[in-house]
mmCIF file of C-alpha atoms in Angstrom:
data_model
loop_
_atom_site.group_PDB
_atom_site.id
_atom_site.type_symbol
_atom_site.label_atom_id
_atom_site.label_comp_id
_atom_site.label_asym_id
_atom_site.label_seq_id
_atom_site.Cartn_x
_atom_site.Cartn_y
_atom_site.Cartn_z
ATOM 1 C CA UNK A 1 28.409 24.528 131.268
ATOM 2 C CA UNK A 2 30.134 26.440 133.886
ATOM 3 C CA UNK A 3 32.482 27.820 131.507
ATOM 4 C CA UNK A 4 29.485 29.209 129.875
ATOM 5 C CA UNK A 5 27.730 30.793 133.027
ATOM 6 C CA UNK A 6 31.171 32.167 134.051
ATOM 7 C CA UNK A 7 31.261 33.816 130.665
ATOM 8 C CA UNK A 8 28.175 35.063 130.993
ATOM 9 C CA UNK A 9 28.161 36.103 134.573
ATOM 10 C CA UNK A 10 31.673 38.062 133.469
ATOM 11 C CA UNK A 11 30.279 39.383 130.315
ATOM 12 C CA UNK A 12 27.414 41.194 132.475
ATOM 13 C CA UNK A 13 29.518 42.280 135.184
ATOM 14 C CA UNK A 14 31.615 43.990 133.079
ATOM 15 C CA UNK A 15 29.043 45.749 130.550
ATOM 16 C CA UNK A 16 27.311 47.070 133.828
ATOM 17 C CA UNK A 17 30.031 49.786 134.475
ATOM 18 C CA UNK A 18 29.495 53.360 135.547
ATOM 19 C CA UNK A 19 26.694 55.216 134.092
ATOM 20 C CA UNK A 20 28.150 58.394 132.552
ATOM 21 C CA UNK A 21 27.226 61.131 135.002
ATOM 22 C CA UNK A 22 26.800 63.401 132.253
ATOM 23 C CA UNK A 23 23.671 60.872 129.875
ATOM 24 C CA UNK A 24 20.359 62.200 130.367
ATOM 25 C CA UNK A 25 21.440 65.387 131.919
ATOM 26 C CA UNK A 26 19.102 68.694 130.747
ATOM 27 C CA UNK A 27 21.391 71.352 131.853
ATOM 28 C CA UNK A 28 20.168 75.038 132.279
ATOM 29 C CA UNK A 29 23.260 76.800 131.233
ATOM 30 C CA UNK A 30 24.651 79.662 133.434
ATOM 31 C CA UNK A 31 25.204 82.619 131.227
ATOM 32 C CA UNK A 32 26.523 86.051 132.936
ATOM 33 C CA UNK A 33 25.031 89.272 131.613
ATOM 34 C CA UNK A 34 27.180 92.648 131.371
ATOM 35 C CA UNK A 35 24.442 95.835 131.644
ATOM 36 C CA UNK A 36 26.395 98.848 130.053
ATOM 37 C CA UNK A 37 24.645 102.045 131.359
ATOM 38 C CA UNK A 38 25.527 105.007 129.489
ATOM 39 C CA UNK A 39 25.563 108.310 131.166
ATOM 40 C CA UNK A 40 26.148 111.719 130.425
ATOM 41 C CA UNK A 41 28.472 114.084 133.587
ATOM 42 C CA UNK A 42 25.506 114.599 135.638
ATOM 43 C CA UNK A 43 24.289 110.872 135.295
ATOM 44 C CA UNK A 44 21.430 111.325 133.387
ATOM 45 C CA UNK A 45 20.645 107.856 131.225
ATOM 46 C CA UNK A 46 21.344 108.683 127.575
ATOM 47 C CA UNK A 47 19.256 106.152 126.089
ATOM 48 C CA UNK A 48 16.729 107.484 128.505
ATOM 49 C CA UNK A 49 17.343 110.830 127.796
ATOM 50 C CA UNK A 50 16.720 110.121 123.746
ATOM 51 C CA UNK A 51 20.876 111.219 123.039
ATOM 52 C CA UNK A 52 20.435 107.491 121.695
ATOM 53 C CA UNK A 53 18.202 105.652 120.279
ATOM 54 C CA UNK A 54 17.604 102.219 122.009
ATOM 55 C CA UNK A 55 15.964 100.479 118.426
ATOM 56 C CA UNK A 56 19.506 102.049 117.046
ATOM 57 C CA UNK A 57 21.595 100.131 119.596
ATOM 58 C CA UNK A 58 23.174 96.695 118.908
ATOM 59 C CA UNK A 59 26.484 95.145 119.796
ATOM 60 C CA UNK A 60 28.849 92.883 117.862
ATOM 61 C CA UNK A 61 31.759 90.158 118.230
ATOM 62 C CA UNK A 62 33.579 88.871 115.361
ATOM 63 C CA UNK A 63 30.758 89.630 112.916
ATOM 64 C CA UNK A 64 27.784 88.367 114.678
ATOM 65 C CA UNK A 65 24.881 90.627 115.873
ATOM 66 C CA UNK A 66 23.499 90.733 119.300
ATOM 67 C CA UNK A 67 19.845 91.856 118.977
ATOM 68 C CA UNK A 68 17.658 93.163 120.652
ATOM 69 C CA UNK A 69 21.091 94.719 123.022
ATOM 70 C CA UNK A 70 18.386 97.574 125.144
ATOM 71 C CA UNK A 71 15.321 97.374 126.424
ATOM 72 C CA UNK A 72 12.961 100.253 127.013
ATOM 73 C CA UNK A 73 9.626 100.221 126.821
ATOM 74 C CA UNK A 74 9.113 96.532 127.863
ATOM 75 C CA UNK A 75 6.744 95.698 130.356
ATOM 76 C CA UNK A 76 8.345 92.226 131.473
ATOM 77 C CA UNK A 77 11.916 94.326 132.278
ATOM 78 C CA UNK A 78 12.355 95.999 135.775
ATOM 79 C CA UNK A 79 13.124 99.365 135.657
ATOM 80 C CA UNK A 80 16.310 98.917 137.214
ATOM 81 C CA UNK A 81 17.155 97.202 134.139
ATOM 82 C CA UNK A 82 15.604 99.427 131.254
ATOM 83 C CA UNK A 83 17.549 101.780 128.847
ATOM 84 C CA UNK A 84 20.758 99.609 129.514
ATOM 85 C CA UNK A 85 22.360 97.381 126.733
ATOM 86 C CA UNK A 86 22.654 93.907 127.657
ATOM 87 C CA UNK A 87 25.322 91.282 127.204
ATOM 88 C CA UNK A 88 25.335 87.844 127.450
ATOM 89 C CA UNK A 89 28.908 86.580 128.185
ATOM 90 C CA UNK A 90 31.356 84.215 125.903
ATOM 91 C CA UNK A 91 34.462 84.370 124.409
ATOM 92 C CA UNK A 92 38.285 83.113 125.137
ATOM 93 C CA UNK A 93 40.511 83.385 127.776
ATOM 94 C CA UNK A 94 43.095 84.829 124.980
ATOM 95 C CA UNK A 95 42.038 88.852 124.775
ATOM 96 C CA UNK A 96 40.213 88.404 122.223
ATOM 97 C CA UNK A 97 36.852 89.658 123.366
ATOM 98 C CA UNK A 98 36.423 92.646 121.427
ATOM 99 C CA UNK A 99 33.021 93.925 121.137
ATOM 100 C CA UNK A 100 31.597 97.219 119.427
ATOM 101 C CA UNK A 101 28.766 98.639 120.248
ATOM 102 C CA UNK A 102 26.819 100.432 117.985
ATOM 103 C CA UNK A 103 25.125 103.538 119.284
ATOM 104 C CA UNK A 104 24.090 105.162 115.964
ATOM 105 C CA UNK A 105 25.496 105.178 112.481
ATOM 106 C CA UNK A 106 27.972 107.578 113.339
ATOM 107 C CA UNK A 107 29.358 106.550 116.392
ATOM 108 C CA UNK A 108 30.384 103.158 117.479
ATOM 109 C CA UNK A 109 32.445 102.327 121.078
ATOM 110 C CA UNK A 110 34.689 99.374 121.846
ATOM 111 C CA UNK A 111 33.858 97.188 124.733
ATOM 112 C CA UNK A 112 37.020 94.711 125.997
ATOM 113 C CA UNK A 113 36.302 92.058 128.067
ATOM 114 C CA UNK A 114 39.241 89.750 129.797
ATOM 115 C CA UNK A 115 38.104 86.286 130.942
ATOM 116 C CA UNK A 116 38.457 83.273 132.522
ATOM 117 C CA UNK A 117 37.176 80.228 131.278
ATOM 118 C CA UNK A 118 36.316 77.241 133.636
ATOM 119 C CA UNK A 119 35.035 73.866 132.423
ATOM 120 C CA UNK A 120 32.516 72.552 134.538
ATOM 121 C CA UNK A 121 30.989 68.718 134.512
ATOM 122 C CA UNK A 122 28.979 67.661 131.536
ATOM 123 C CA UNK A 123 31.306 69.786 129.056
ATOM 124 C CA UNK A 124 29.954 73.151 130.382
ATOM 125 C CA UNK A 125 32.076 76.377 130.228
ATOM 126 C CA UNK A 126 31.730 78.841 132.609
ATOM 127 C CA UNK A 127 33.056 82.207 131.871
ATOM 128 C CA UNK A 128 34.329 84.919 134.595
ATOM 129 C CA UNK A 129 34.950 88.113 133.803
ATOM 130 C CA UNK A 130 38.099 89.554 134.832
ATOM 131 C CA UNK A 131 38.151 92.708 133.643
ATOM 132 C CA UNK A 132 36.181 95.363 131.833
ATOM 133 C CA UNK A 133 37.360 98.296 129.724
ATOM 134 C CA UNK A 134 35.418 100.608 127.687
ATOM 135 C CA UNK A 135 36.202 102.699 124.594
ATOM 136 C CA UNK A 136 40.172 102.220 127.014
ATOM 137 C CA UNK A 137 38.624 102.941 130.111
ATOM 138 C CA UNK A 138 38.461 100.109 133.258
ATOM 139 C CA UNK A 139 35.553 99.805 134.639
ATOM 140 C CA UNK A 140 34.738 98.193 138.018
ATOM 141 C CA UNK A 141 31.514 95.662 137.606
ATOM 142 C CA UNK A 142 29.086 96.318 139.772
ATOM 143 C CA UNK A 143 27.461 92.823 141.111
ATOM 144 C CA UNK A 144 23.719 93.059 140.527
ATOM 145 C CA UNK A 145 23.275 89.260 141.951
ATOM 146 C CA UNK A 146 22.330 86.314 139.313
ATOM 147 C CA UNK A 147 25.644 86.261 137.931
ATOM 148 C CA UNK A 148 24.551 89.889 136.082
ATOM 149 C CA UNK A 149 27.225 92.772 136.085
ATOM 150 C CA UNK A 150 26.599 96.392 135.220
ATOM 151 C CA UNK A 151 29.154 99.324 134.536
ATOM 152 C CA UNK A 152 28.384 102.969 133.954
ATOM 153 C CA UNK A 153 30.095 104.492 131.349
ATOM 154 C CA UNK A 154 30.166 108.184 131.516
ATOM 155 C CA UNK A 155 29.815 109.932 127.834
#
């Protein structure tokens, strides 16, 4: 009998190990956002300024559409944040984040984005961008705060 309360008593201690930090978790993923603001030499907005169209305007990586990319007449948008395309970040750490952006059926741009990747608990990747470069061009980001990032590209 106390064989059998030993095995018992062992058999529960060890099936009560660690709860996996990571069960039952709802996770709000962070996502950075890249706002490309396209300007002309005297920074005037050219999706403002009609030059292009913002329902014309989408970006893509490795075949897959990112719709809608610009916002413009949207009430729920601040207007710091209207008539700029947006981004939402992802990709490798291996150069390989080659985007175009689509500004009109004749003219497309290429956007180049070097990151870091950085696991995080619960199997979450976070990227960082490292570097920006547009149509060849670096860009510094500009921090706008809630892990969004802006650059003006001058057209």
């Amino acid at each position: 009998m106390k064989k059998i309360l030993l095995l018992i008593t062992l058999t529960v201690f060890l099936s009560c190990g660690e709860k996996d930090p990571c069960e039952d978790v709802i996770i709000d993923i962070l996502q950075q956002t890249l706002l490309i603001e396209l300007v002309d030499s005297s920074g005037n907005n050219l999706i403002e300024n009609n030059k292009y169209v913002a329902d014309n305007i989408y970006v893509e990586r490795d075949g897959y559409k990112n719709l809608p990319s610009v916002y413009s007449d949207e009430s729920f948008i601040p207007d710091a944040y209207r008539n700029l395309i947006f981004l939402t970040i992802y990709g490798t750490e291996k150069n390989e984040n080659i985007w175009t952006v689509f500004l009109n059926n004749e003219e497309t741009d290429t956007l180049k984005i070097d990151l870091k990747t950085e696991d995080v608990s619960c199997s979450v990747t976070f990227y960082e961008i490292l570097n920006v470069s547009y149509n060849d061009i670096n860009y510094d980001l500009i921090d706008l705060g809630n892990n969004t990032y802006k650059i003006t590209v001058v057209k």
